Coordinates of C-alpha atoms in Angstrom, one line a residue:
Chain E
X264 CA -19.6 3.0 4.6
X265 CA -18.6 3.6 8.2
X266 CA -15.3 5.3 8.1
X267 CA -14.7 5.0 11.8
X268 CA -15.8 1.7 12.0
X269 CA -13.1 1.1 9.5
X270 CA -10.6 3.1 11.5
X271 CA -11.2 0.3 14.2
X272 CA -11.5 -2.6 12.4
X273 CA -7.7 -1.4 10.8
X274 CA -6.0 -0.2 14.4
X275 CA -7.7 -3.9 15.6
X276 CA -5.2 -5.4 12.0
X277 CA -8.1 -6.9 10.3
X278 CA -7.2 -8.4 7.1
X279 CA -10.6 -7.4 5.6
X280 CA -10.0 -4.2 7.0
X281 CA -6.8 -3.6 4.8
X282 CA -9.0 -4.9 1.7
X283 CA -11.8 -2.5 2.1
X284 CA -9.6 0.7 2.9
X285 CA -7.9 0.0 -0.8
X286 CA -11.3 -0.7 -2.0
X287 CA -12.7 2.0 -0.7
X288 CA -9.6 4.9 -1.2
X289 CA -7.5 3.6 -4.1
X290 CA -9.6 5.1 -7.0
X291 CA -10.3 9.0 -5.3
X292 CA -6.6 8.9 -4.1
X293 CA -5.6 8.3 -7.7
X294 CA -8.0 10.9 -9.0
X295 CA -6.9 13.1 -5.8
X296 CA -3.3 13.0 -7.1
X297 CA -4.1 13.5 -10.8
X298 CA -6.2 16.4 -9.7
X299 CA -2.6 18.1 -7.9
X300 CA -0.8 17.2 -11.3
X301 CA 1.2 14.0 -10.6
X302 CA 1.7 12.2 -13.7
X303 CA -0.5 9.3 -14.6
X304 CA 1.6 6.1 -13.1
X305 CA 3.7 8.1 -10.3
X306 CA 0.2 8.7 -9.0
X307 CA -0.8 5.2 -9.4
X308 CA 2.3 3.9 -7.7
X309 CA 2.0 6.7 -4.8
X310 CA -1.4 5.3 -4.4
X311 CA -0.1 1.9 -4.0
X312 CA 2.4 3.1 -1.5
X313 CA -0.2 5.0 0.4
X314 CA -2.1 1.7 0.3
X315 CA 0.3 -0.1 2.5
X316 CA 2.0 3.2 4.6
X317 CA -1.5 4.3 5.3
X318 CA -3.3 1.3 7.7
X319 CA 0.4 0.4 8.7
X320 CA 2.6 3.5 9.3
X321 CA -0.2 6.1 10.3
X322 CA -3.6 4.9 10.9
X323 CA -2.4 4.6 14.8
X324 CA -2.3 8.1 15.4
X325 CA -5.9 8.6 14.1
X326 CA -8.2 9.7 16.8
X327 CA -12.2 10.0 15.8
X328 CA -12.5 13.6 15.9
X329 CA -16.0 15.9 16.1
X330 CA -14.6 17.9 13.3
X331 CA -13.8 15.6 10.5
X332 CA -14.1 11.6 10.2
X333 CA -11.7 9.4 9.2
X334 CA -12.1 9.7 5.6
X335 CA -11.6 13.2 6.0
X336 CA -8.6 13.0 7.8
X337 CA -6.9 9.9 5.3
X338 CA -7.6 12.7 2.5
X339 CA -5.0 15.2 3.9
X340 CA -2.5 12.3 4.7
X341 CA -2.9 11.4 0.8
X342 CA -2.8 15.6 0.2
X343 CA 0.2 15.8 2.2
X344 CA 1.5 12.3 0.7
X345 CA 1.3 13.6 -2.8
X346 CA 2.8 17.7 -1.7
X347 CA 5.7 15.6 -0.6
X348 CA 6.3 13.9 -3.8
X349 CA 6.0 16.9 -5.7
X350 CA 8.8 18.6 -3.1
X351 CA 10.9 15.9 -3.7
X352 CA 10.7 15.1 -7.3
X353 CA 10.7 19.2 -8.2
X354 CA 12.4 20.5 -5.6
X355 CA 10.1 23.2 -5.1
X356 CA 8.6 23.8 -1.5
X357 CA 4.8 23.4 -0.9
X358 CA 2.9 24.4 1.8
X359 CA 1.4 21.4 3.3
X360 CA -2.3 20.7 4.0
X361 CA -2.7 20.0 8.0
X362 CA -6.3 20.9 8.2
X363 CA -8.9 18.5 7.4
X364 CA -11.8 21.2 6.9
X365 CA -9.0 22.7 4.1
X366 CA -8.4 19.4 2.6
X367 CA -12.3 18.7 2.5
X368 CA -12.5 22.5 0.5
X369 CA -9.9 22.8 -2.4
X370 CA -10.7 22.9 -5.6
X371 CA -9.5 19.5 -6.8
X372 CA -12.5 17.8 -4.7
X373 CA -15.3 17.7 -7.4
X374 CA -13.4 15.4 -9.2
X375 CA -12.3 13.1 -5.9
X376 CA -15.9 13.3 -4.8
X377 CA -17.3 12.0 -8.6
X378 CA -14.7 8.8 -8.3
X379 CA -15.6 8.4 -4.6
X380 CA -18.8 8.5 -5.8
X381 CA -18.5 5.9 -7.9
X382 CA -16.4 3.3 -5.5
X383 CA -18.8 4.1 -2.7
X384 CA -21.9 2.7 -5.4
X385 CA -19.2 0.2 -6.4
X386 CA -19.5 -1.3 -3.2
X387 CA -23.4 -1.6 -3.0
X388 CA -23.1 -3.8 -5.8
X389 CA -23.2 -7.5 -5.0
X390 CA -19.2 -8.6 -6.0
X391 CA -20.2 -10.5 -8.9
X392 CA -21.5 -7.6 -10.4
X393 CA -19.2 -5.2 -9.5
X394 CA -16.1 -7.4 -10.9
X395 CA -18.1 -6.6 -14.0
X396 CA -18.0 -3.5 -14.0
X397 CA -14.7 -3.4 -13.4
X398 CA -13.5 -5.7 -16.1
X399 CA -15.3 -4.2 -18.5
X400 CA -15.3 0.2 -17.6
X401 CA -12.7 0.8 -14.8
X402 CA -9.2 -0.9 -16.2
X403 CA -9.3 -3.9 -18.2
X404 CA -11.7 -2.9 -21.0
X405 CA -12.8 -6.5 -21.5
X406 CA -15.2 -7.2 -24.3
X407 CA -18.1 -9.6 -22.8
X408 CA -16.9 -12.9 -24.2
X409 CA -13.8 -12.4 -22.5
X410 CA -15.6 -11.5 -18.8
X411 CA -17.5 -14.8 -19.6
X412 CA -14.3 -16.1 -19.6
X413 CA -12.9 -15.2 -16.2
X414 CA -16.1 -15.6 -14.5
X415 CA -17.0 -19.1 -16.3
X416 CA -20.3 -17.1 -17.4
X417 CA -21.3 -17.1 -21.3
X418 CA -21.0 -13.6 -22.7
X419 CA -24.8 -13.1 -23.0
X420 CA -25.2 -13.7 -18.9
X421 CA -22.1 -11.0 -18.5
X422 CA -24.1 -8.7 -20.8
X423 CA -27.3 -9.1 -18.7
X424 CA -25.7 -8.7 -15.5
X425 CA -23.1 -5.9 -16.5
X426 CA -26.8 -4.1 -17.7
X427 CA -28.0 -4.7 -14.5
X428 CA -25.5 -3.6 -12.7
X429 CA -24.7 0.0 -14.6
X430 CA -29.1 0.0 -13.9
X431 CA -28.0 -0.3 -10.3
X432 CA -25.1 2.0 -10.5
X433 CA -27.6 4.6 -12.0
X434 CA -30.6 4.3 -9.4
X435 CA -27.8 4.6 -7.3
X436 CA -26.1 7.9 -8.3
X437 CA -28.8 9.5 -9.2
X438 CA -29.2 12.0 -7.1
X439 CA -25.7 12.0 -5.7
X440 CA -25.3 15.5 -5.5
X441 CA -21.1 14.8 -6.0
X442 CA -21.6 13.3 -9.4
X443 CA -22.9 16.5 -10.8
X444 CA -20.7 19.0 -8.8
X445 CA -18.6 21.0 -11.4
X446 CA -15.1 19.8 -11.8
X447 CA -13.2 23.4 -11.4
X448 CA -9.9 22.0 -10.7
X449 CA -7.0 23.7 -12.5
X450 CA -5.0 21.0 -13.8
X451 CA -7.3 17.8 -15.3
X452 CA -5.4 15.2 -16.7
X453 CA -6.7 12.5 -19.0
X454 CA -6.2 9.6 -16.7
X455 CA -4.7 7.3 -18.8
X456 CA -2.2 4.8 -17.1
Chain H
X64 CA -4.0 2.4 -23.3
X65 CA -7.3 2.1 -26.0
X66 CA -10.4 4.0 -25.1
X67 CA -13.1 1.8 -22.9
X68 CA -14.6 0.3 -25.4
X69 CA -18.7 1.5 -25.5
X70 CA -19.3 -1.4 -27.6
X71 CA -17.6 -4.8 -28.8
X72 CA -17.8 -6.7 -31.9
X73 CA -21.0 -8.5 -31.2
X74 CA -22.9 -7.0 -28.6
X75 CA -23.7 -3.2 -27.5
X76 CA -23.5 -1.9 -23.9
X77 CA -27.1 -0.6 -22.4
X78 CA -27.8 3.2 -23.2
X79 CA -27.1 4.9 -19.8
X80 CA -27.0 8.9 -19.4
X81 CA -23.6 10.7 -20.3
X82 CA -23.1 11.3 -16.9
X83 CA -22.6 8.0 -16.3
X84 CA -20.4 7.1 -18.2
X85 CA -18.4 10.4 -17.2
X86 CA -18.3 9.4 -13.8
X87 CA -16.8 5.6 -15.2
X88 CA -14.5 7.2 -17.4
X89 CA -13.4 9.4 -14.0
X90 CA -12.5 6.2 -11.7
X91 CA -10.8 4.6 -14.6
X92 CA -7.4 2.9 -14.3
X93 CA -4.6 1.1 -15.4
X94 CA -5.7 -2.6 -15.9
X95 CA -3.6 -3.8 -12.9
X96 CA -3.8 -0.4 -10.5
X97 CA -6.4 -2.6 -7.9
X98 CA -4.6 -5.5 -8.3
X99 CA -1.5 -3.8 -6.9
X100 CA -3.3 -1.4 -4.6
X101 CA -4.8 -5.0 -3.0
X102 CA -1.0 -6.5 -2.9
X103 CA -0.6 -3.6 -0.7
X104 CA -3.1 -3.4 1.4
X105 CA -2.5 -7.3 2.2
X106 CA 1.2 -7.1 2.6
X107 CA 0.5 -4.5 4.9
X108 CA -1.9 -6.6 6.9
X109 CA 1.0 -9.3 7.1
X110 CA 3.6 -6.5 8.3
X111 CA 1.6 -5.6 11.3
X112 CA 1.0 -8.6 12.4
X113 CA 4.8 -9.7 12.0
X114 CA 5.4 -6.2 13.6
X115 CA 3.3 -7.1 16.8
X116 CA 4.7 -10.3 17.2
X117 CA 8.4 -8.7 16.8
X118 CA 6.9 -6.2 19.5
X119 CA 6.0 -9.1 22.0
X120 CA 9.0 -11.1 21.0
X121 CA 11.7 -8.6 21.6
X122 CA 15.0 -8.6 20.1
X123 CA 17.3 -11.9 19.4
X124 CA 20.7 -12.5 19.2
X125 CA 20.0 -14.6 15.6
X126 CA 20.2 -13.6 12.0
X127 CA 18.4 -11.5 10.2
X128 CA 16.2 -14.1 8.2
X129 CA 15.6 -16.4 11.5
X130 CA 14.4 -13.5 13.4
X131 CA 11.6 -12.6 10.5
X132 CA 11.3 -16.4 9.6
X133 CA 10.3 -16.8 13.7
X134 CA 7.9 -13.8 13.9
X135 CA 6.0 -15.6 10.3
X136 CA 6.1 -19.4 12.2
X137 CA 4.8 -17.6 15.7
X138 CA 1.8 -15.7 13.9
X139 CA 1.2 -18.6 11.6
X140 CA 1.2 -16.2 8.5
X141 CA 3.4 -17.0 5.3
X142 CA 6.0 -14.2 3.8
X143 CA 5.5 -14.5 0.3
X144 CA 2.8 -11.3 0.2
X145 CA 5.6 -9.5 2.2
X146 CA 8.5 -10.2 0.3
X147 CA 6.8 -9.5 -2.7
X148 CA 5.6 -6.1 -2.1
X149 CA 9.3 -5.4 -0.6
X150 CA 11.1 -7.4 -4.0
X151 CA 12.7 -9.4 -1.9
X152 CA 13.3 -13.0 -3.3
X153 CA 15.6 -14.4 -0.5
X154 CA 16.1 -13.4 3.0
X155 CA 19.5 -14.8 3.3
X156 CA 20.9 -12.7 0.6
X157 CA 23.7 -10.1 1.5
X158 CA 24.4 -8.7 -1.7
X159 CA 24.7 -4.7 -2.4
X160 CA 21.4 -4.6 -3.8
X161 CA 19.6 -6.9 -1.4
X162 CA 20.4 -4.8 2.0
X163 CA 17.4 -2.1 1.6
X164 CA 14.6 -4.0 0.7
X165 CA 15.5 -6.2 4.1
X166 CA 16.4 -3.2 5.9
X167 CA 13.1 -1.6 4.8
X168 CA 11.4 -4.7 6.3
X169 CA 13.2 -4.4 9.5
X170 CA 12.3 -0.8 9.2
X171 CA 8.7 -1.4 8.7
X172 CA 8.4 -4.0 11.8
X173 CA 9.2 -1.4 14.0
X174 CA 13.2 -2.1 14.5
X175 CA 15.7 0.4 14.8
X176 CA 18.4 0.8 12.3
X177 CA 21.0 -0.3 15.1
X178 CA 18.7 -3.7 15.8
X179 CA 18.5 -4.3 11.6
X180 CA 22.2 -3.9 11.5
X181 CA 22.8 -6.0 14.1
X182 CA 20.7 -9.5 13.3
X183 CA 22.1 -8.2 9.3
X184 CA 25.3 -9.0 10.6
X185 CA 24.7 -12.0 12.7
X186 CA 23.6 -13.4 9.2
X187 CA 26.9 -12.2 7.7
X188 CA 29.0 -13.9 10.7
X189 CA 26.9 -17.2 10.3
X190 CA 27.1 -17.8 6.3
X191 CA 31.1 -16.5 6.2
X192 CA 31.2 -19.3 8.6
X193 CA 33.1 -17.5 12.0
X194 CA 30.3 -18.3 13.7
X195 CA 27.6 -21.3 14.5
X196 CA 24.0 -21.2 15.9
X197 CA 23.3 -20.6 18.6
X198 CA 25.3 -17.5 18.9
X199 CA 27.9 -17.0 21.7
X200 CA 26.3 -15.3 24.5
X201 CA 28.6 -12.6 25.3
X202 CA 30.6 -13.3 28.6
X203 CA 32.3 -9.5 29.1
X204 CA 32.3 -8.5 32.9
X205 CA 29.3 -6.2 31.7
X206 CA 27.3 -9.0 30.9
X207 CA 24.7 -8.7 33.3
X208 CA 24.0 -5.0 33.3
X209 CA 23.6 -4.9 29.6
X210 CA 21.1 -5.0 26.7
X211 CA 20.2 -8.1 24.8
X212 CA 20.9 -5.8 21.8
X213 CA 23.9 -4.6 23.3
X214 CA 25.2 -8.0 24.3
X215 CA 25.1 -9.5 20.9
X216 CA 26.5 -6.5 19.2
X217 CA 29.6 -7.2 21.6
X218 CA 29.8 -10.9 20.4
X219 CA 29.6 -9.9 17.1
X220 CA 32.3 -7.3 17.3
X221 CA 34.9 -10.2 18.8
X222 CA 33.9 -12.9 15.7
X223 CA 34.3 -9.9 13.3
X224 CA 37.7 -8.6 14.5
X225 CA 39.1 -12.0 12.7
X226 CA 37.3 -10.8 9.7
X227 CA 39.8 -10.5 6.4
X228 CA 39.7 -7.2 4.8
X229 CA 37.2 -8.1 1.9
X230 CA 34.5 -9.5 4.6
X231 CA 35.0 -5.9 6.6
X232 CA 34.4 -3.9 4.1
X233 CA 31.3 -6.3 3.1
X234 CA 30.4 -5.6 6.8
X235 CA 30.7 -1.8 6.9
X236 CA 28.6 -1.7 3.8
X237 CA 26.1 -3.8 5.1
X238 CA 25.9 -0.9 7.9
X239 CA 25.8 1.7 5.6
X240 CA 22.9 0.9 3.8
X241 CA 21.1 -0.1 6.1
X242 CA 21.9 3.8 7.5
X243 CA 20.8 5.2 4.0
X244 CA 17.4 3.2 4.1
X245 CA 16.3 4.2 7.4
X246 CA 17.3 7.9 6.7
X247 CA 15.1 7.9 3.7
X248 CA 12.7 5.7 5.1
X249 CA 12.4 8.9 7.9
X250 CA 12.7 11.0 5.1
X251 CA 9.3 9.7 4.0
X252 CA 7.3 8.6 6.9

């Protein structure tokens, strides 16, 4: 994905813009926040929140830099977004992240990096297949009958193309070099919402 | 939450490497976490584009749920996404527990605390029935060297002055948190 491009399509108010930022950040944000210990649904509704403030509130003051893209630079606004939840829900003060080669560094980014992974191979999936995936491995843990359903598919098509797709997903990750970074961070929740 | 089920009743999933299904297991999330996270991202869409209309528009002397209800009809977009990612169910409502969420719209289209208050209480002064639409343009000696802003707060002040007690006090708590959202609204931004 072009990150930049992004950038411009959002400060141009793009309603596919909007989409694909959420598509694109809304899982590593959430792993990015369970990584820096926020419990399992406050992270998922900070995430939300992030989802809107982000592209309305803040994505005008982002200039395409030489040292850090985009991405890079809407990881420390969610670092910061989730330092300033812990200072106001524990009253404790935390040095904020301003530097987007420091954000890019810390120890919680194996983890990100494996679920960015993921949504970035996510998206090379046609969307057929990658609602597929979805229902049935990243929320809803539908059996195959039931994706049928939804799609208006029989179970033994969803089958075929839900083996197709985690095929695709594999060719595709491969040799990702973030899927097999170890996960050092300190505090690893389970990520159940 | 169950685990993800690797299997159903009746049919198995494909044998993939661990790491696979380690990286799934990773970007798991709550069944509805992208459905909300989209709700977002589209409401926002609609708030920018009702925030660069207000921008071009400019301020009016009208209440608070014309003003946003003009900015929708100019852009051509519908407020339902907006409302419900703010919990608002009716524009028109004054009530205690209605003033922030529409003071946190005002808030996110770019108006000052001072311009919310002010269409807030145009609203007030138009359903207590002490004043009809159009407003009154102000007609003070100052009249031409003042805001538009400025200018309707002044009407306002001389319809509210025959206010009974029970609507001021509904009036200064109108102000108030509308105050309290935009100071944590700040808080957060």
């Amino acid at each position: 994905m072009d990150y930049d491009e992004l950038a411009r399509r959002l400060q141009a108010r793009e309603e596919r813009a909007f989409l694909d930022f959420a598509e694109a950040f809304a899982r590593p944000a959430r792993a990015l926040f369970l990584s820096l210990g926020l419990p399992p649904f406050e992270a998922e509704d900070l995430v939300s929140v992030c989802m809107s403030d982000i592209p309305l509130k803040k994505v005008h003051r982002y200039r395409a830099r030489t040292d850090g893209s985009f991405r890079a630079w809407t990881f420390t606004v969610l670092r910061n977004a989730a330092m300033d939840w812990k200072r106001r829900n524990r009253g404790k003060r935390v040095p904020l992240v301003d530097d987007v080669a420091q954000a890019e560094t810390v120890e919680v980014m194996p983890r990100v990096e494996r679920v960015a992974a993921v949504q970035e191979a996510l998206l090379e999936l046609n969307p057929g297949d990658r609602q597929i995936v979805e229902l049935r491995h990243l929320g809803e843990n539908r059996t195959f009958e039931e994706i049928g359903e939804i799609l208006n598919i029989s179970a033994a098509t969803a089958r075929v193309r839900h083996h197709r797709a985690l095929n695709r997903l594999e060719e595709l990750l491969r040799s990702d070099s973030r899927i097999h970074l170890k996960d050092t961070a300190a505090t690893e929740s389970s990520g159940q919402g | 939450m169950a685990d993800t089920p690797r299997f159903d009743d009746t049919i198995e999933d494909p044998i993939s490497p661990e790491w696979l299904w380690e990286a799934l297991d990773a970007a798991r999330t709550s069944p509805d976490f992208m459905a909300k996270c989209r709700d977002a991202a589209l409401a926002a869409h609609d708030i920018s584009q009702l925030r660069h209309e207000s921008e071009e528009m400019g301020f009016a002397c009208t209440p608070f749920h014309d003003y946003v209800g003009d900015l929708a009809r100019r852009r051509g977009l519908p407020l339902d996404r907006v409302m419900r990612w703010l919990d608002i169910t009716n524009l028109e409502c004054l009530d205690r527990a209605a003033i922030r969420p529409l003071a946190r719209l005002g808030q996110d289209l770019g108006l000052s605390a001072r311009e919310v208050c002010v269409l807030l209480r145009a609203s007030l002064a138009v359903q207590a029935k002490y004043a009809a639409l159009p407003l009154p343009a102000h007609r003070g000696p100052d009249r031409a060297t003042v805001t538009p802003l400025v200018a309707c707060s002044l009407t306002l002040e001389e319809i509210e002055g025959h206010y009974p007690p029970a609507l001021q006090d509904h009036l200064r708590m109108i102000c108030r948190e509308v105050e309290a959202q935009f100071e944590a609204g700040d808080a957060h931004s």
